[in-house]
PDB file of C-alpha atoms in Angstrom:
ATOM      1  CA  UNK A   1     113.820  83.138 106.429  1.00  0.00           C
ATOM      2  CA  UNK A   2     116.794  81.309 106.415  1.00  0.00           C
ATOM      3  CA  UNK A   3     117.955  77.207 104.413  1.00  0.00           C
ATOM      4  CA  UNK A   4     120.517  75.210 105.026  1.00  0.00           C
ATOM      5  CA  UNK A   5     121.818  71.943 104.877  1.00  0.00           C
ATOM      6  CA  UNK A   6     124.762  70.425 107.246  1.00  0.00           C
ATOM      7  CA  UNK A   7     126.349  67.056 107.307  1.00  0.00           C
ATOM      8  CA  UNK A   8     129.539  65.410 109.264  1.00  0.00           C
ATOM      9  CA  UNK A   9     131.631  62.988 107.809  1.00  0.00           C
ATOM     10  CA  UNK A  10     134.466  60.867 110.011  1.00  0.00           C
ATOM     11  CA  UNK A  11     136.503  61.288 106.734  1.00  0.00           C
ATOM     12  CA  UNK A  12     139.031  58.371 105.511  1.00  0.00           C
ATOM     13  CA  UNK A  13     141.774  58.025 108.160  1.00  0.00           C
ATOM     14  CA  UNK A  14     140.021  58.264 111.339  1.00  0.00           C
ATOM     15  CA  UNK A  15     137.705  56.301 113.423  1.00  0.00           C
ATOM     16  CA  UNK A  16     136.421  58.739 115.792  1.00  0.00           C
ATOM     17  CA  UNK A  17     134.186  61.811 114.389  1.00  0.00           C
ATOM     18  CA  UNK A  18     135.253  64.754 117.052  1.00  0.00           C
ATOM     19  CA  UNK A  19     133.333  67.382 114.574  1.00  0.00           C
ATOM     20  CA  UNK A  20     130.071  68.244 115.778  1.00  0.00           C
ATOM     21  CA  UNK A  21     127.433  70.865 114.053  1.00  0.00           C
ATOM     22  CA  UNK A  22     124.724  72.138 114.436  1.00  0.00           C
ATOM     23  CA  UNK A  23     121.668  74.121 112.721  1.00  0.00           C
ATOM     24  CA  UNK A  24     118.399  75.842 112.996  1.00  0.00           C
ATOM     25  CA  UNK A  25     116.650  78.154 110.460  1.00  0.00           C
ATOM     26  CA  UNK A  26     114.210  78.468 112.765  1.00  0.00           C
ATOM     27  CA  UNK A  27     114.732  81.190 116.228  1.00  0.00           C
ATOM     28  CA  UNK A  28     116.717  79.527 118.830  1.00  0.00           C
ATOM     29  CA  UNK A  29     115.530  81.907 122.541  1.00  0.00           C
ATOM     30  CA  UNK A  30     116.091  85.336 120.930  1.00  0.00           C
ATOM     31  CA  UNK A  31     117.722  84.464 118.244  1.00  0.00           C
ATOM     32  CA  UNK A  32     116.041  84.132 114.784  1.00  0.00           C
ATOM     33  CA  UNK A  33     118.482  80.964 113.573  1.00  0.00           C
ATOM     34  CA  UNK A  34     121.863  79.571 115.243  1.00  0.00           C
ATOM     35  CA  UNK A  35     124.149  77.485 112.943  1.00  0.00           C
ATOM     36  CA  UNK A  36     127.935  76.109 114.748  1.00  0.00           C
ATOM     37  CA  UNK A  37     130.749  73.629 113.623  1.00  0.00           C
ATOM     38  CA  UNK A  38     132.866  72.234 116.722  1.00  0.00           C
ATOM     39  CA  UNK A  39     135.983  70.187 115.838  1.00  0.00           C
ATOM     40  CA  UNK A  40     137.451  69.180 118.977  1.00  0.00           C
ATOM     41  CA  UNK A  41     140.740  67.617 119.614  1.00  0.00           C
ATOM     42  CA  UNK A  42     141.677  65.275 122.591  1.00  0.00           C
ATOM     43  CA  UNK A  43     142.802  61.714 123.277  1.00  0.00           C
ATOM     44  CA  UNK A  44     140.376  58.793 123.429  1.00  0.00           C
ATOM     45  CA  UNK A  45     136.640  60.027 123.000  1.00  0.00           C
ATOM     46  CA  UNK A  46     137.405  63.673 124.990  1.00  0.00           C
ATOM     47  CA  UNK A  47     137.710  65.559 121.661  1.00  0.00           C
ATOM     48  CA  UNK A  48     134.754  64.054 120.796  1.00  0.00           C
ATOM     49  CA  UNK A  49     132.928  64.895 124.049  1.00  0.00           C
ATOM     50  CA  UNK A  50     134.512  68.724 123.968  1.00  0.00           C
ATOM     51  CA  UNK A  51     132.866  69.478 120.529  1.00  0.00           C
ATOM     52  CA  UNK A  52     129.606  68.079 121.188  1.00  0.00           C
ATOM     53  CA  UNK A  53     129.541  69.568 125.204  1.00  0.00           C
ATOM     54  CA  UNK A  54     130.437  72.690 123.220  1.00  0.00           C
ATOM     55  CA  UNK A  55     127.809  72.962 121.137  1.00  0.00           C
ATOM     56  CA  UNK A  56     125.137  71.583 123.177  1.00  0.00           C
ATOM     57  CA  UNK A  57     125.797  74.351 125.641  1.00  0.00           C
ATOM     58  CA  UNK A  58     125.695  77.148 123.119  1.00  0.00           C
ATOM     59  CA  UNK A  59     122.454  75.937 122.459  1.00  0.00           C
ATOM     60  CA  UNK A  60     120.841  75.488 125.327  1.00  0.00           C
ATOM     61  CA  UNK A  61     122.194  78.789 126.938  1.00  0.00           C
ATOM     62  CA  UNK A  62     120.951  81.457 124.103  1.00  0.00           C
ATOM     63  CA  UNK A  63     118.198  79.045 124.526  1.00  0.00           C
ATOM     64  CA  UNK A  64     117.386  80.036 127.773  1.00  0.00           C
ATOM     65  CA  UNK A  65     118.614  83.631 127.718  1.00  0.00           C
ATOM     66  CA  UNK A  66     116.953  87.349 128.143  1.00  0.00           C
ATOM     67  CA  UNK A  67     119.175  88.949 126.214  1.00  0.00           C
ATOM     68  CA  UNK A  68     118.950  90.313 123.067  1.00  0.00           C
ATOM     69  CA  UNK A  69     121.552  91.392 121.637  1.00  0.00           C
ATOM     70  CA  UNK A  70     123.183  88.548 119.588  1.00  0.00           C
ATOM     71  CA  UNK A  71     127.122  89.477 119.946  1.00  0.00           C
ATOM     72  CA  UNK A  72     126.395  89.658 123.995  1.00  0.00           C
ATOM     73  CA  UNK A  73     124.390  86.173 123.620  1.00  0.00           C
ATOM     74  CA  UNK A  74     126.798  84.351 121.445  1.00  0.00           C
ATOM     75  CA  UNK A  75     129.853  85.779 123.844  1.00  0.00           C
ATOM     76  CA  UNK A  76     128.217  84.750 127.261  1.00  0.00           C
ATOM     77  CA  UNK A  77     127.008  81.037 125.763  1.00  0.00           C
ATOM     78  CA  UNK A  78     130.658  80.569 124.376  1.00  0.00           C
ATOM     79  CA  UNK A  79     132.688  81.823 127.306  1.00  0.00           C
ATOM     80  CA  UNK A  80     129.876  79.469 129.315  1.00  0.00           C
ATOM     81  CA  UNK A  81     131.170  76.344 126.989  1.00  0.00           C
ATOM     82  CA  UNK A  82     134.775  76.935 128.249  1.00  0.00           C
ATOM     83  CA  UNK A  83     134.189  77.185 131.945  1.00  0.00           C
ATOM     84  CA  UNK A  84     132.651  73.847 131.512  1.00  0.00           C
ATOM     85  CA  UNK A  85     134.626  72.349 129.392  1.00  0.00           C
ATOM     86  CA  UNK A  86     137.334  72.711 131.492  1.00  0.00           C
ATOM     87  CA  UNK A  87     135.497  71.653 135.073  1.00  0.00           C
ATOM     88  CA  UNK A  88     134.756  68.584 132.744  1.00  0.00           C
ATOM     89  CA  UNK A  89     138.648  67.994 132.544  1.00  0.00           C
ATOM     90  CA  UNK A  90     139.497  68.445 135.809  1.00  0.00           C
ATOM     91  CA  UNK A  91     137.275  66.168 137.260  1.00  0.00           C
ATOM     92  CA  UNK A  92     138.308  63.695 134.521  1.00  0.00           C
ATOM     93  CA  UNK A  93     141.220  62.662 134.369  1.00  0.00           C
ATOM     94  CA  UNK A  94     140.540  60.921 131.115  1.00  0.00           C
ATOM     95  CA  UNK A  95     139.825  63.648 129.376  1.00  0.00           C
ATOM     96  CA  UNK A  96     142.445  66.370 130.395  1.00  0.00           C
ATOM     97  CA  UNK A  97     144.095  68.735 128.139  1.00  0.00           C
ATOM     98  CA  UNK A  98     140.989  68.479 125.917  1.00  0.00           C
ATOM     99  CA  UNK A  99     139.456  71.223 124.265  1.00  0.00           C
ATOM    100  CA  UNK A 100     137.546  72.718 120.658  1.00  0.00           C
ATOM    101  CA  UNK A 101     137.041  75.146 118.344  1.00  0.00           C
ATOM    102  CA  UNK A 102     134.263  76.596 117.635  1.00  0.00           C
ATOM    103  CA  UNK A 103     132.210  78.913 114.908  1.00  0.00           C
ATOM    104  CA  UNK A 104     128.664  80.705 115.627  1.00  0.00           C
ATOM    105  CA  UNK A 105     126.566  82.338 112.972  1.00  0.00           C
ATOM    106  CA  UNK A 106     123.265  83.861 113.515  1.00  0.00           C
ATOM    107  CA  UNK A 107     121.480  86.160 110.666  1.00  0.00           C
ATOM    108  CA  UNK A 108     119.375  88.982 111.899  1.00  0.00           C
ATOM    109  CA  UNK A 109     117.589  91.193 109.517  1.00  0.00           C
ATOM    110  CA  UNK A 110     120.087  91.313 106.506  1.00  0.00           C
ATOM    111  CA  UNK A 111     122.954  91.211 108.881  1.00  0.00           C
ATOM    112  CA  UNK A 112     124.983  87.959 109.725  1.00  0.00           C
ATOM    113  CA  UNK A 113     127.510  87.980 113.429  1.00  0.00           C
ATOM    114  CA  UNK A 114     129.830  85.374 113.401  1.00  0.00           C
ATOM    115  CA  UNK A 115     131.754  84.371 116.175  1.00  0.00           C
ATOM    116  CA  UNK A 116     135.130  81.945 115.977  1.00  0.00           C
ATOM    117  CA  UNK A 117     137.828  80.658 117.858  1.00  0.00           C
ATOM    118  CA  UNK A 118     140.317  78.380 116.573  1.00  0.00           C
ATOM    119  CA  UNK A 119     140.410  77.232 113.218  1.00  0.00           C
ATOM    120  CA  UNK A 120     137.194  76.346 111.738  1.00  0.00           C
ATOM    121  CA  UNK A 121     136.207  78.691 109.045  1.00  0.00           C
ATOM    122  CA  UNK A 122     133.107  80.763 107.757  1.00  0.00           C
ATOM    123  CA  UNK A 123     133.483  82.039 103.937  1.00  0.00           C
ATOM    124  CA  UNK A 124     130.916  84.133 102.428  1.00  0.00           C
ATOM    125  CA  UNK A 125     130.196  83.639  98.984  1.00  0.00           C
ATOM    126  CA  UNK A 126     128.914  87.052  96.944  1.00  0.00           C
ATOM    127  CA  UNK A 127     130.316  87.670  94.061  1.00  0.00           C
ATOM    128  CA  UNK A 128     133.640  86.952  95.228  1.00  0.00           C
ATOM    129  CA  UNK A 129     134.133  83.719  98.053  1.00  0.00           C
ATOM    130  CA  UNK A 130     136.069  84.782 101.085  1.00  0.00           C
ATOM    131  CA  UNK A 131     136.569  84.058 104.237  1.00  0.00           C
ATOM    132  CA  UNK A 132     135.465  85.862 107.117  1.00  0.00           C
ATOM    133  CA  UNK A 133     136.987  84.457 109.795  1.00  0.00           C
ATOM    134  CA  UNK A 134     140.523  84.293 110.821  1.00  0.00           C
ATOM    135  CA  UNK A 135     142.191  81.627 111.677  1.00  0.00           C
ATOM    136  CA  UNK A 136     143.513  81.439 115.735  1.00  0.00           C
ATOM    137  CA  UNK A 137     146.625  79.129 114.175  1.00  0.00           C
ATOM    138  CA  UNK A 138     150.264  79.363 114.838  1.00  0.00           C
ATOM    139  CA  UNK A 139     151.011  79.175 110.828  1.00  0.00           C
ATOM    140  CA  UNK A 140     148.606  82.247 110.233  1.00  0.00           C
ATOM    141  CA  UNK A 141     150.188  84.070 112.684  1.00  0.00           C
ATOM    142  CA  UNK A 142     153.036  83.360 110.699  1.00  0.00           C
ATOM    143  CA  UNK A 143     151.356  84.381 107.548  1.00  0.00           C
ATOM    144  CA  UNK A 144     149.753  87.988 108.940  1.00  0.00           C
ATOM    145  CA  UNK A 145     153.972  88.545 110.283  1.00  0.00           C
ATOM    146  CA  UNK A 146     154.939  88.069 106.887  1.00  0.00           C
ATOM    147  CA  UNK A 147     157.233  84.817 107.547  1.00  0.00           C
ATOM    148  CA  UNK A 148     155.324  82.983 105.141  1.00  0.00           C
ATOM    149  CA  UNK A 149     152.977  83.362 102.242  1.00  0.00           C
ATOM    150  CA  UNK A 150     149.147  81.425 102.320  1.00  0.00           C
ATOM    151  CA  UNK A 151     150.301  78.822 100.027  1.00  0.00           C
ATOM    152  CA  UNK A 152     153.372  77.310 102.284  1.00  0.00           C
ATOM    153  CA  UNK A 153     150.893  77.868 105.186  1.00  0.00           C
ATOM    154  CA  UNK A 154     148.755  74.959 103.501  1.00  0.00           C
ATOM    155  CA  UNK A 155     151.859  72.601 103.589  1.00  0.00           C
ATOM    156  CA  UNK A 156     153.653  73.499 106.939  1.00  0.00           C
ATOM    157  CA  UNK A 157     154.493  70.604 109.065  1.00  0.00           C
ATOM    158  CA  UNK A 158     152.806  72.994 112.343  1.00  0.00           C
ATOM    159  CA  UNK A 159     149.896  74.116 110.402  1.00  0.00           C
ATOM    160  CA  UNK A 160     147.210  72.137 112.833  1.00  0.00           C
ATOM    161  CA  UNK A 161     148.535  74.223 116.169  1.00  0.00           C
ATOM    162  CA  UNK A 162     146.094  76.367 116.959  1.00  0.00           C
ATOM    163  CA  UNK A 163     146.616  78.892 119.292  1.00  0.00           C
ATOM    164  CA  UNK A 164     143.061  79.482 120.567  1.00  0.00           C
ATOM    165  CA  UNK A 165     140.661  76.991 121.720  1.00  0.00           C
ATOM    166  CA  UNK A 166     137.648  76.530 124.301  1.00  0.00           C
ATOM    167  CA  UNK A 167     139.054  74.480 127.559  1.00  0.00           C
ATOM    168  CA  UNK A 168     142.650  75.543 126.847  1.00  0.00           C
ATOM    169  CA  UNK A 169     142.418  78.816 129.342  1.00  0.00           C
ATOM    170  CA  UNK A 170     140.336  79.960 131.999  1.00  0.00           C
ATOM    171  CA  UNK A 171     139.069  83.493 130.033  1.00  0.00           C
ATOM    172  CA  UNK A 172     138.534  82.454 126.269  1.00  0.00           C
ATOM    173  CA  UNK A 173     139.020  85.310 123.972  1.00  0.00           C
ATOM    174  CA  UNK A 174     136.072  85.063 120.934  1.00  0.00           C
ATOM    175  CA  UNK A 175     136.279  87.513 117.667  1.00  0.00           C
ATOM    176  CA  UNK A 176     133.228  88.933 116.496  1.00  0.00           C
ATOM    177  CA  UNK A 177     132.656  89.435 112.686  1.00  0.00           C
ATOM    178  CA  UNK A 178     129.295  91.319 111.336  1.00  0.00           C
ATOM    179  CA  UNK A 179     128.205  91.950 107.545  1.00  0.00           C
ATOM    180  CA  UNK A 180     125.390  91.943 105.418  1.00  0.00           C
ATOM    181  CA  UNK A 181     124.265  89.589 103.466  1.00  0.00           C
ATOM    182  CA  UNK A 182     120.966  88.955 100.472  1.00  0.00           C
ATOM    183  CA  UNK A 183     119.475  86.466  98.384  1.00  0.00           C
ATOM    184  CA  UNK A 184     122.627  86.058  96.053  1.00  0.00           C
ATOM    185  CA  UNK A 185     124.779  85.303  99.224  1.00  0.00           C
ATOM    186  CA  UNK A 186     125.722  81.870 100.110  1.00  0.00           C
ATOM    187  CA  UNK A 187     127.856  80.972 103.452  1.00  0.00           C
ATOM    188  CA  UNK A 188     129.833  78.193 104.326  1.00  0.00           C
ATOM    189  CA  UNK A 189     130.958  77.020 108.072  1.00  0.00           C
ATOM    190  CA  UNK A 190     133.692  74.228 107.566  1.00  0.00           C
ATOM    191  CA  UNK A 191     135.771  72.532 110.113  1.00  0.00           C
ATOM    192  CA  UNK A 192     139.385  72.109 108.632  1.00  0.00           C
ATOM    193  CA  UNK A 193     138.830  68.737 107.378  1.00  0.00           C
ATOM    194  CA  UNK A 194     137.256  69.984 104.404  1.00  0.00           C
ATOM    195  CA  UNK A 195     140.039  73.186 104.359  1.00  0.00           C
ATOM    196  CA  UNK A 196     142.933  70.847 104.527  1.00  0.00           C
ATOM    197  CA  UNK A 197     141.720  68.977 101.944  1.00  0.00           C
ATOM    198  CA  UNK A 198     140.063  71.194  99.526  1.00  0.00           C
ATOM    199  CA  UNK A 199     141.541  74.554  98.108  1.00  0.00           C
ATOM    200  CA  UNK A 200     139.537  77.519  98.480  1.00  0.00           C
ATOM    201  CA  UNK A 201     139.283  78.041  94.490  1.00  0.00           C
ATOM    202  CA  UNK A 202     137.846  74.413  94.348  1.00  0.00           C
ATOM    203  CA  UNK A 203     135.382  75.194  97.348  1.00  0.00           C
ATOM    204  CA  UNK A 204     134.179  78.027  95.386  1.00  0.00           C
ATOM    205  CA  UNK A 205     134.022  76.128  92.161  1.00  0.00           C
ATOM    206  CA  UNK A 206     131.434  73.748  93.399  1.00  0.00           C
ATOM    207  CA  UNK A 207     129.399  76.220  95.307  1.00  0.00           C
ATOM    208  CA  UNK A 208     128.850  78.426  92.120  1.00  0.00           C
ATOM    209  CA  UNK A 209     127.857  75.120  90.053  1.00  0.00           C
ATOM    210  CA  UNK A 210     123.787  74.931  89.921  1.00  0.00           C
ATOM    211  CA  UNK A 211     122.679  72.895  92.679  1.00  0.00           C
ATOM    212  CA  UNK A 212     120.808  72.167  96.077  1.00  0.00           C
ATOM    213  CA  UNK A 213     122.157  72.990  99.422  1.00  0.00           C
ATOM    214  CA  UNK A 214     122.829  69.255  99.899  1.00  0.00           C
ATOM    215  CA  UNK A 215     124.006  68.439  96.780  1.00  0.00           C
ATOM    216  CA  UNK A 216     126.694  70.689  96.847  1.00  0.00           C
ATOM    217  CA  UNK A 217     127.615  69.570 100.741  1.00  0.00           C
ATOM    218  CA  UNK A 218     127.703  66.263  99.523  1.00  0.00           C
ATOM    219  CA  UNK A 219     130.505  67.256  96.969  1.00  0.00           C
ATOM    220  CA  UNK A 220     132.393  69.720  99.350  1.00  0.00           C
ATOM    221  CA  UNK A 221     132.427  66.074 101.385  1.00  0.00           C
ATOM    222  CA  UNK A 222     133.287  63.371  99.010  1.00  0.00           C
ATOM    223  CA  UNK A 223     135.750  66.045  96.977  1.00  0.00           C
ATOM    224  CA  UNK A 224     137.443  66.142 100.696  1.00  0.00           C
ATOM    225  CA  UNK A 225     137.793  62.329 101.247  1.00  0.00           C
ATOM    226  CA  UNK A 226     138.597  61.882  97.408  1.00  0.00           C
ATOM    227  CA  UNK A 227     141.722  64.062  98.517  1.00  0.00           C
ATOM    228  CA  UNK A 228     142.731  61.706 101.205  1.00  0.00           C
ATOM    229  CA  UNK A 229     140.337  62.496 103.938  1.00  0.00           C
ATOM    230  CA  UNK A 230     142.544  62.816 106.531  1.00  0.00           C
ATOM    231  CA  UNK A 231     140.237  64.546 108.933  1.00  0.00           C
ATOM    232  CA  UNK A 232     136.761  64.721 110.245  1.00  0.00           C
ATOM    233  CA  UNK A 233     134.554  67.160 107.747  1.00  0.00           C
ATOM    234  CA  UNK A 234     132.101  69.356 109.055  1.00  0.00           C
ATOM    235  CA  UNK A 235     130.050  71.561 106.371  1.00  0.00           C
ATOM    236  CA  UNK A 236     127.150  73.439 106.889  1.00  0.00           C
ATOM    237  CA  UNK A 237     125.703  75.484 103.632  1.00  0.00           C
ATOM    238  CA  UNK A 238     123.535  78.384 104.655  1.00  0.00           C
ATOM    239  CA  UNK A 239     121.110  80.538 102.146  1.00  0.00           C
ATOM    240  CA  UNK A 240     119.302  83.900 103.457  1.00  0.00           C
ATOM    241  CA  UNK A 241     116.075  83.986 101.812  1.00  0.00           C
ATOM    242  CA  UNK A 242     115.387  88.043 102.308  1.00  0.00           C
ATOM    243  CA  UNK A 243     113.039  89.993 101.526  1.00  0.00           C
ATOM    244  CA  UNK A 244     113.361  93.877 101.110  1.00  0.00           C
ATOM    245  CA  UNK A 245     112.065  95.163 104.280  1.00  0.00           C
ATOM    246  CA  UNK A 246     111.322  91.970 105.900  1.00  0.00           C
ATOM    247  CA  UNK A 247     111.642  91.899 109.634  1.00  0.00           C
ATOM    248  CA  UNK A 248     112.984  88.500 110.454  1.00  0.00           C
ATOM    249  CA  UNK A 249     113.518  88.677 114.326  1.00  0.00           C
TER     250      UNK A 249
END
């Protein structure tokens, strides 16, 4: 069995919330719980309309799939998010040029896939708090070259050009991340509201400080806006509830 707790916040600058989430601890078609964060980007309401097309169509396709196998069910749902996304702009001329990020976790068993393009972030908290995803970013392209280090990646004037995102190109390529996970793990999906705003060592900080699931979203959200809020904040918490030997699919 799986908890969470998710919550969106339009954050202190904007007026528009383009971040959309969503979450299920309970099976979703084959899949035993489906958790994604959206932030979508576009003028007018289309970044709002990308995210929340995007993530209503992940859902309903694993919804109504045969397949099994959770990387081939998150892939086909994703790359089916795109194609429409981008018939969506073309017959709009409204909303052309928009698009969205987007991160997928589903926990099978004691095994978590995660699936991300863009920016928005999954960390895994276990001990240590990392993050499992990488960034699809022009300044962590940067980084992984070696032109700059992580901490002038946080201030860099181009750090919010991402160089991946659903609607931006007819064949969306989506990494795949799988790793285990127990009862002492804790993960976090984040748009990069709360990233921008919130270091990871202060993320971590409040996650390790006794608490509920909401309770500690709440913080992740107000600690965000406290620091200017100068984005939409999606944050959904997510604790496996294992047992040894359990089958959970």
């Amino acid at each position: 069995m799986m908890k969470s707790y998710s919550a969106t916040d339009v954050g202190r600058k904007r007026k528009i919330n383009q971040d959309s989430i969503y979450a299920s601890d309970m099976p979703v078609g084959n899949l035993p719980n489906l958790y994604i964060v959206a932030d979508g980007m576009g003028g007018h309401n289309a970044g709002d309309f990308a995210s929340r097309y995007a993530v209503n169509t992940v859902v309903e396709s694993i919804a109504a799939s045969d397949e099994k196998n959770p990387v081939k069910l998150i892939e086909e749902a994703i790359q089916l998010a795109n194609e429409g996304i981008r018939k969506e702009a073309a017959e709009h001329e409204e909303m052309y040029g928009m698009g969205t990020t987007i991160v997928v976790t589903t926990v099978v068993d004691h095994y978590a896939y995660t699936a991300n393009v863009g920016d928005s972030r999954l960390y895994l908290l276990e001990g240590e708090f990392r993050q499992i995803t990488k960034d699809h970013s022009l300044v962590e392209e940067m980084v992984r070259l070696g032109e700059i280090s992580e901490e002038d990646a946080r201030i860099h004037p181009d750090k919010h050009i991402i160089t991946r995102a659903l609607g931006a190109s007819p064949d969306v390529e989506v990494d795949f991340f799988d790793y285990s996970v127990n009862e002492d793990s804790m993960m976090l999906m984040c748009s990069d509201g709360l990233t921008n705003m919130v270091e990871d060592h202060e993320i971590a900080s409040i996650l390790e400080k006794s608490g509920t699931l909401e309770e500690k979203t709440r913080t992740l959200i107000d600690t965000a806006n406290d620091n200017g809020g100068k984005d939409n904040i999606a944050v959904i918490l997510i604790k496996p509830e294992l047992d040894e030997g359990e089958e959970t699919c």
